[in-house]
């Protein structure tokens, strides 16, 4: 994740995988899942790596998963799709510190769906707070390419038996994206 994030000059990033998405990597003819009943998951940035699930349609990541459309936002906190709880749980903390002051703001973001070769959704990748300006369509294309490489690496890895293994494999592939 670090390399993809650095390539677009983002301060942070979040990788969401579709709950049950491992089957989509193994099953070439799996139908594209775009229902509001779908769920994404990520590892929380809480120091202990606990799991967090997000429903399709919840927050920017859930909206991208549900609609299968990339999003670039220059002021996401004013967007109706933005969900403070989702971003807080994933490390983009907008919660106050002990004194109640906000310690992190999401100024801009780019979110892209991650798909397998057959076009089925496998996850969503978000890049947050681009240094020196806003995200561009070139950044979106770069993130899509990194996501494509990550999925191909996961398919080649074959036999990832659990979700945390899938998460690590995709994370490593995004890190190597060039």
PDB file of C-alpha atoms in Angstrom:
ATOM      1  CA  UNK A   1       0.000   0.000   0.000  1.00  0.00           C
ATOM      2  CA  UNK A   2       2.810   2.382   0.777  1.00  0.00           C
ATOM      3  CA  UNK A   3       4.150   2.512  -2.777  1.00  0.00           C
ATOM      4  CA  UNK A   4       0.764   3.101  -4.443  1.00  0.00           C
ATOM      5  CA  UNK A   5      -0.017   5.758  -1.826  1.00  0.00           C
ATOM      6  CA  UNK A   6       3.358   7.439  -2.354  1.00  0.00           C
ATOM      7  CA  UNK A   7       3.009   7.402  -6.153  1.00  0.00           C
ATOM      8  CA  UNK A   8      -0.063   9.656  -5.912  1.00  0.00           C
ATOM      9  CA  UNK A   9       1.430  11.686  -3.020  1.00  0.00           C
ATOM     10  CA  UNK A  10      -1.318  10.695  -0.578  1.00  0.00           C
ATOM     11  CA  UNK A  11      -0.859  10.995   3.183  1.00  0.00           C
ATOM     12  CA  UNK A  12      -2.712   7.725   3.855  1.00  0.00           C
ATOM     13  CA  UNK A  13      -4.676   4.969   2.170  1.00  0.00           C
ATOM     14  CA  UNK A  14      -7.204   2.275   2.998  1.00  0.00           C
ATOM     15  CA  UNK A  15      -7.678  -1.101   1.325  1.00  0.00           C
ATOM     16  CA  UNK A  16     -11.129  -2.695   1.571  1.00  0.00           C
ATOM     17  CA  UNK A  17     -11.767  -6.250   0.360  1.00  0.00           C
ATOM     18  CA  UNK A  18     -15.186  -7.664  -0.417  1.00  0.00           C
ATOM     19  CA  UNK A  19     -16.394 -10.093   2.218  1.00  0.00           C
ATOM     20  CA  UNK A  20     -16.252 -13.442   0.440  1.00  0.00           C
ATOM     21  CA  UNK A  21     -14.220 -11.853  -2.373  1.00  0.00           C
ATOM     22  CA  UNK A  22     -11.677 -14.637  -2.274  1.00  0.00           C
ATOM     23  CA  UNK A  23     -14.168 -16.813  -4.162  1.00  0.00           C
ATOM     24  CA  UNK A  24     -14.369 -14.168  -6.896  1.00  0.00           C
ATOM     25  CA  UNK A  25     -10.638 -14.504  -7.394  1.00  0.00           C
ATOM     26  CA  UNK A  26     -10.885 -18.264  -7.761  1.00  0.00           C
ATOM     27  CA  UNK A  27     -14.158 -18.503  -9.733  1.00  0.00           C
ATOM     28  CA  UNK A  28     -13.724 -17.056 -13.210  1.00  0.00           C
ATOM     29  CA  UNK A  29     -17.445 -16.952 -14.019  1.00  0.00           C
ATOM     30  CA  UNK A  30     -18.628 -15.504 -10.696  1.00  0.00           C
ATOM     31  CA  UNK A  31     -21.380 -12.912 -11.140  1.00  0.00           C
ATOM     32  CA  UNK A  32     -20.597  -9.282 -10.450  1.00  0.00           C
ATOM     33  CA  UNK A  33     -21.820  -8.423  -6.967  1.00  0.00           C
ATOM     34  CA  UNK A  34     -23.340  -4.955  -6.751  1.00  0.00           C
ATOM     35  CA  UNK A  35     -26.154  -5.390  -4.275  1.00  0.00           C
ATOM     36  CA  UNK A  36     -26.731  -3.256  -1.218  1.00  0.00           C
ATOM     37  CA  UNK A  37     -26.372  -6.455   0.834  1.00  0.00           C
ATOM     38  CA  UNK A  38     -22.659  -6.758   0.059  1.00  0.00           C
ATOM     39  CA  UNK A  39     -19.998  -5.951   2.617  1.00  0.00           C
ATOM     40  CA  UNK A  40     -16.395  -4.806   2.549  1.00  0.00           C
ATOM     41  CA  UNK A  41     -13.823  -5.314   5.255  1.00  0.00           C
ATOM     42  CA  UNK A  42     -10.504  -3.802   6.223  1.00  0.00           C
ATOM     43  CA  UNK A  43      -7.988  -4.052   9.017  1.00  0.00           C
ATOM     44  CA  UNK A  44      -8.381  -1.182  11.474  1.00  0.00           C
ATOM     45  CA  UNK A  45      -5.444   1.133  12.022  1.00  0.00           C
ATOM     46  CA  UNK A  46      -5.797   0.644  15.772  1.00  0.00           C
ATOM     47  CA  UNK A  47      -2.445  -0.927  16.481  1.00  0.00           C
ATOM     48  CA  UNK A  48      -3.888  -4.409  16.986  1.00  0.00           C
ATOM     49  CA  UNK A  49      -5.138  -5.089  13.469  1.00  0.00           C
ATOM     50  CA  UNK A  50      -8.769  -5.737  14.342  1.00  0.00           C
ATOM     51  CA  UNK A  51     -11.255  -6.223  11.524  1.00  0.00           C
ATOM     52  CA  UNK A  52     -13.905  -3.678  10.509  1.00  0.00           C
ATOM     53  CA  UNK A  53     -16.800  -4.335   8.108  1.00  0.00           C
ATOM     54  CA  UNK A  54     -18.598  -1.748   5.993  1.00  0.00           C
ATOM     55  CA  UNK A  55     -21.872  -2.304   4.106  1.00  0.00           C
ATOM     56  CA  UNK A  56     -22.119  -1.522   0.407  1.00  0.00           C
ATOM     57  CA  UNK A  57     -23.451   2.012   0.241  1.00  0.00           C
ATOM     58  CA  UNK A  58     -21.844   3.044   3.557  1.00  0.00           C
ATOM     59  CA  UNK A  59     -19.290   5.828   3.257  1.00  0.00           C
ATOM     60  CA  UNK A  60     -17.282   6.549   0.138  1.00  0.00           C
ATOM     61  CA  UNK A  61     -15.837   3.024  -0.050  1.00  0.00           C
ATOM     62  CA  UNK A  62     -19.274   1.431   0.224  1.00  0.00           C
ATOM     63  CA  UNK A  63     -20.676   3.803  -2.387  1.00  0.00           C
ATOM     64  CA  UNK A  64     -17.837   2.977  -4.814  1.00  0.00           C
ATOM     65  CA  UNK A  65     -18.466  -0.751  -4.254  1.00  0.00           C
ATOM     66  CA  UNK A  66     -22.228  -0.408  -4.722  1.00  0.00           C
ATOM     67  CA  UNK A  67     -22.056   1.773  -7.853  1.00  0.00           C
ATOM     68  CA  UNK A  68     -18.835   0.402  -9.371  1.00  0.00           C
ATOM     69  CA  UNK A  69     -17.593   3.934 -10.082  1.00  0.00           C
ATOM     70  CA  UNK A  70     -14.367   5.675  -9.096  1.00  0.00           C
ATOM     71  CA  UNK A  71     -14.679   8.862  -7.074  1.00  0.00           C
ATOM     72  CA  UNK A  72     -12.397  11.879  -6.715  1.00  0.00           C
ATOM     73  CA  UNK A  73     -13.492  14.403  -4.100  1.00  0.00           C
ATOM     74  CA  UNK A  74     -11.818  17.686  -3.235  1.00  0.00           C
ATOM     75  CA  UNK A  75     -13.767  18.192   0.002  1.00  0.00           C
ATOM     76  CA  UNK A  76     -15.194  14.801   0.987  1.00  0.00           C
ATOM     77  CA  UNK A  77     -16.338  15.855   4.455  1.00  0.00           C
ATOM     78  CA  UNK A  78     -19.036  17.975   2.780  1.00  0.00           C
ATOM     79  CA  UNK A  79     -20.185  15.110   0.530  1.00  0.00           C
ATOM     80  CA  UNK A  80     -23.375  13.303   1.595  1.00  0.00           C
ATOM     81  CA  UNK A  81     -21.673   9.916   1.062  1.00  0.00           C
ATOM     82  CA  UNK A  82     -18.859  10.644   3.517  1.00  0.00           C
ATOM     83  CA  UNK A  83     -19.095   8.604   6.745  1.00  0.00           C
ATOM     84  CA  UNK A  84     -17.093   9.824   9.721  1.00  0.00           C
ATOM     85  CA  UNK A  85     -17.254   6.466  11.503  1.00  0.00           C
ATOM     86  CA  UNK A  86     -15.898   4.554   8.503  1.00  0.00           C
ATOM     87  CA  UNK A  87     -12.962   6.914   8.050  1.00  0.00           C
ATOM     88  CA  UNK A  88     -12.280   7.037  11.781  1.00  0.00           C
ATOM     89  CA  UNK A  89     -12.163   3.268  12.114  1.00  0.00           C
ATOM     90  CA  UNK A  90      -9.727   2.987   9.228  1.00  0.00           C
ATOM     91  CA  UNK A  91      -7.133   5.385  10.518  1.00  0.00           C
ATOM     92  CA  UNK A  92      -8.365   8.692   9.083  1.00  0.00           C
ATOM     93  CA  UNK A  93      -9.456   9.751  12.524  1.00  0.00           C
ATOM     94  CA  UNK A  94     -11.701  12.769  12.732  1.00  0.00           C
ATOM     95  CA  UNK A  95     -12.538  12.019  16.344  1.00  0.00           C
ATOM     96  CA  UNK A  96     -11.343  14.465  18.922  1.00  0.00           C
ATOM     97  CA  UNK A  97      -8.469  13.803  21.223  1.00  0.00           C
ATOM     98  CA  UNK A  98      -9.014  13.846  24.990  1.00  0.00           C
ATOM     99  CA  UNK A  99      -9.556  17.617  24.872  1.00  0.00           C
ATOM    100  CA  UNK A 100     -12.086  17.311  22.061  1.00  0.00           C
ATOM    101  CA  UNK A 101     -10.016  18.866  19.245  1.00  0.00           C
ATOM    102  CA  UNK A 102     -10.205  17.290  15.800  1.00  0.00           C
ATOM    103  CA  UNK A 103      -6.826  15.875  14.927  1.00  0.00           C
ATOM    104  CA  UNK A 104      -7.299  14.699  11.311  1.00  0.00           C
ATOM    105  CA  UNK A 105      -9.290  16.052   8.398  1.00  0.00           C
ATOM    106  CA  UNK A 106      -9.907  14.423   5.038  1.00  0.00           C
ATOM    107  CA  UNK A 107      -9.204  17.243   2.583  1.00  0.00           C
ATOM    108  CA  UNK A 108      -9.389  15.171  -0.598  1.00  0.00           C
ATOM    109  CA  UNK A 109      -9.594  11.555  -1.660  1.00  0.00           C
ATOM    110  CA  UNK A 110      -9.564   9.204  -4.610  1.00  0.00           C
ATOM    111  CA  UNK A 111     -11.397   5.862  -4.421  1.00  0.00           C
ATOM    112  CA  UNK A 112     -11.308   3.133  -7.070  1.00  0.00           C
ATOM    113  CA  UNK A 113     -13.040  -0.248  -7.329  1.00  0.00           C
ATOM    114  CA  UNK A 114     -10.765  -3.284  -7.468  1.00  0.00           C
ATOM    115  CA  UNK A 115     -11.976  -5.960  -9.906  1.00  0.00           C
ATOM    116  CA  UNK A 116     -10.846  -9.353 -11.095  1.00  0.00           C
ATOM    117  CA  UNK A 117     -10.271 -10.119 -14.794  1.00  0.00           C
ATOM    118  CA  UNK A 118     -13.938 -10.948 -15.300  1.00  0.00           C
ATOM    119  CA  UNK A 119     -15.021  -7.579 -13.922  1.00  0.00           C
ATOM    120  CA  UNK A 120     -16.323  -8.785 -10.549  1.00  0.00           C
ATOM    121  CA  UNK A 121     -15.724  -6.518  -7.581  1.00  0.00           C
ATOM    122  CA  UNK A 122     -13.012  -7.723  -5.227  1.00  0.00           C
ATOM    123  CA  UNK A 123     -12.538  -4.551  -3.166  1.00  0.00           C
ATOM    124  CA  UNK A 124     -12.038  -0.792  -3.030  1.00  0.00           C
ATOM    125  CA  UNK A 125      -8.865   1.249  -2.607  1.00  0.00           C
ATOM    126  CA  UNK A 126      -8.915   4.768  -1.134  1.00  0.00           C
ATOM    127  CA  UNK A 127      -6.080   7.299  -1.152  1.00  0.00           C
ATOM    128  CA  UNK A 128      -6.515  10.237   1.239  1.00  0.00           C
ATOM    129  CA  UNK A 129      -5.087  13.766   1.452  1.00  0.00           C
ATOM    130  CA  UNK A 130      -2.887  14.340  -1.584  1.00  0.00           C
ATOM    131  CA  UNK A 131       0.044  16.607  -0.793  1.00  0.00           C
ATOM    132  CA  UNK A 132       0.220  19.839  -2.748  1.00  0.00           C
ATOM    133  CA  UNK A 133      -3.225  19.757  -4.330  1.00  0.00           C
ATOM    134  CA  UNK A 134      -6.131  17.573  -5.310  1.00  0.00           C
ATOM    135  CA  UNK A 135      -6.260  14.148  -6.943  1.00  0.00           C
ATOM    136  CA  UNK A 136      -6.514  14.066 -10.736  1.00  0.00           C
ATOM    137  CA  UNK A 137      -7.812  11.672 -13.367  1.00  0.00           C
ATOM    138  CA  UNK A 138      -4.163  10.622 -13.892  1.00  0.00           C
ATOM    139  CA  UNK A 139      -4.008   9.637 -10.203  1.00  0.00           C
ATOM    140  CA  UNK A 140      -7.222   7.647 -10.641  1.00  0.00           C
ATOM    141  CA  UNK A 141      -5.752   5.787 -13.639  1.00  0.00           C
ATOM    142  CA  UNK A 142      -2.592   5.028 -11.665  1.00  0.00           C
ATOM    143  CA  UNK A 143      -4.588   3.710  -8.693  1.00  0.00           C
ATOM    144  CA  UNK A 144      -6.706   1.557 -11.038  1.00  0.00           C
ATOM    145  CA  UNK A 145      -3.522   0.099 -12.572  1.00  0.00           C
ATOM    146  CA  UNK A 146      -2.073  -0.634  -9.130  1.00  0.00           C
ATOM    147  CA  UNK A 147      -5.339  -2.307  -8.092  1.00  0.00           C
ATOM    148  CA  UNK A 148      -5.310  -4.418 -11.260  1.00  0.00           C
ATOM    149  CA  UNK A 149      -1.751  -5.564 -10.532  1.00  0.00           C
ATOM    150  CA  UNK A 150      -2.697  -6.336  -6.935  1.00  0.00           C
ATOM    151  CA  UNK A 151      -5.577  -8.591  -8.016  1.00  0.00           C
ATOM    152  CA  UNK A 152      -3.412 -10.353 -10.603  1.00  0.00           C
ATOM    153  CA  UNK A 153      -0.801 -11.018  -7.903  1.00  0.00           C
ATOM    154  CA  UNK A 154      -3.480 -12.448  -5.658  1.00  0.00           C
ATOM    155  CA  UNK A 155      -4.783 -14.734  -8.413  1.00  0.00           C
ATOM    156  CA  UNK A 156      -1.236 -15.926  -9.100  1.00  0.00           C
ATOM    157  CA  UNK A 157      -0.644 -16.559  -5.400  1.00  0.00           C
ATOM    158  CA  UNK A 158      -3.401 -19.251  -5.560  1.00  0.00           C
ATOM    159  CA  UNK A 159      -4.650 -20.833  -2.444  1.00  0.00           C
ATOM    160  CA  UNK A 160      -4.813 -17.905  -0.067  1.00  0.00           C
ATOM    161  CA  UNK A 161      -6.791 -19.731   2.578  1.00  0.00           C
ATOM    162  CA  UNK A 162      -8.034 -16.910   4.783  1.00  0.00           C
ATOM    163  CA  UNK A 163      -9.127 -13.309   4.492  1.00  0.00           C
ATOM    164  CA  UNK A 164      -6.172 -11.861   6.387  1.00  0.00           C
ATOM    165  CA  UNK A 165      -3.864 -13.689   3.999  1.00  0.00           C
ATOM    166  CA  UNK A 166      -5.779 -12.185   1.076  1.00  0.00           C
ATOM    167  CA  UNK A 167      -5.513  -8.738   2.660  1.00  0.00           C
ATOM    168  CA  UNK A 168      -1.735  -9.094   3.070  1.00  0.00           C
ATOM    169  CA  UNK A 169      -1.263 -10.412  -0.488  1.00  0.00           C
ATOM    170  CA  UNK A 170      -3.178  -7.493  -2.049  1.00  0.00           C
ATOM    171  CA  UNK A 171      -1.396  -5.027   0.254  1.00  0.00           C
ATOM    172  CA  UNK A 172       1.993  -6.380  -0.808  1.00  0.00           C
ATOM    173  CA  UNK A 173       1.063  -6.176  -4.510  1.00  0.00           C
ATOM    174  CA  UNK A 174      -0.094  -2.566  -4.124  1.00  0.00           C
ATOM    175  CA  UNK A 175       3.206  -1.830  -2.405  1.00  0.00           C
ATOM    176  CA  UNK A 176       5.128  -3.196  -5.428  1.00  0.00           C
ATOM    177  CA  UNK A 177       2.998  -1.371  -8.036  1.00  0.00           C
ATOM    178  CA  UNK A 178       5.202   0.533 -10.499  1.00  0.00           C
TER     179      UNK A 178
END
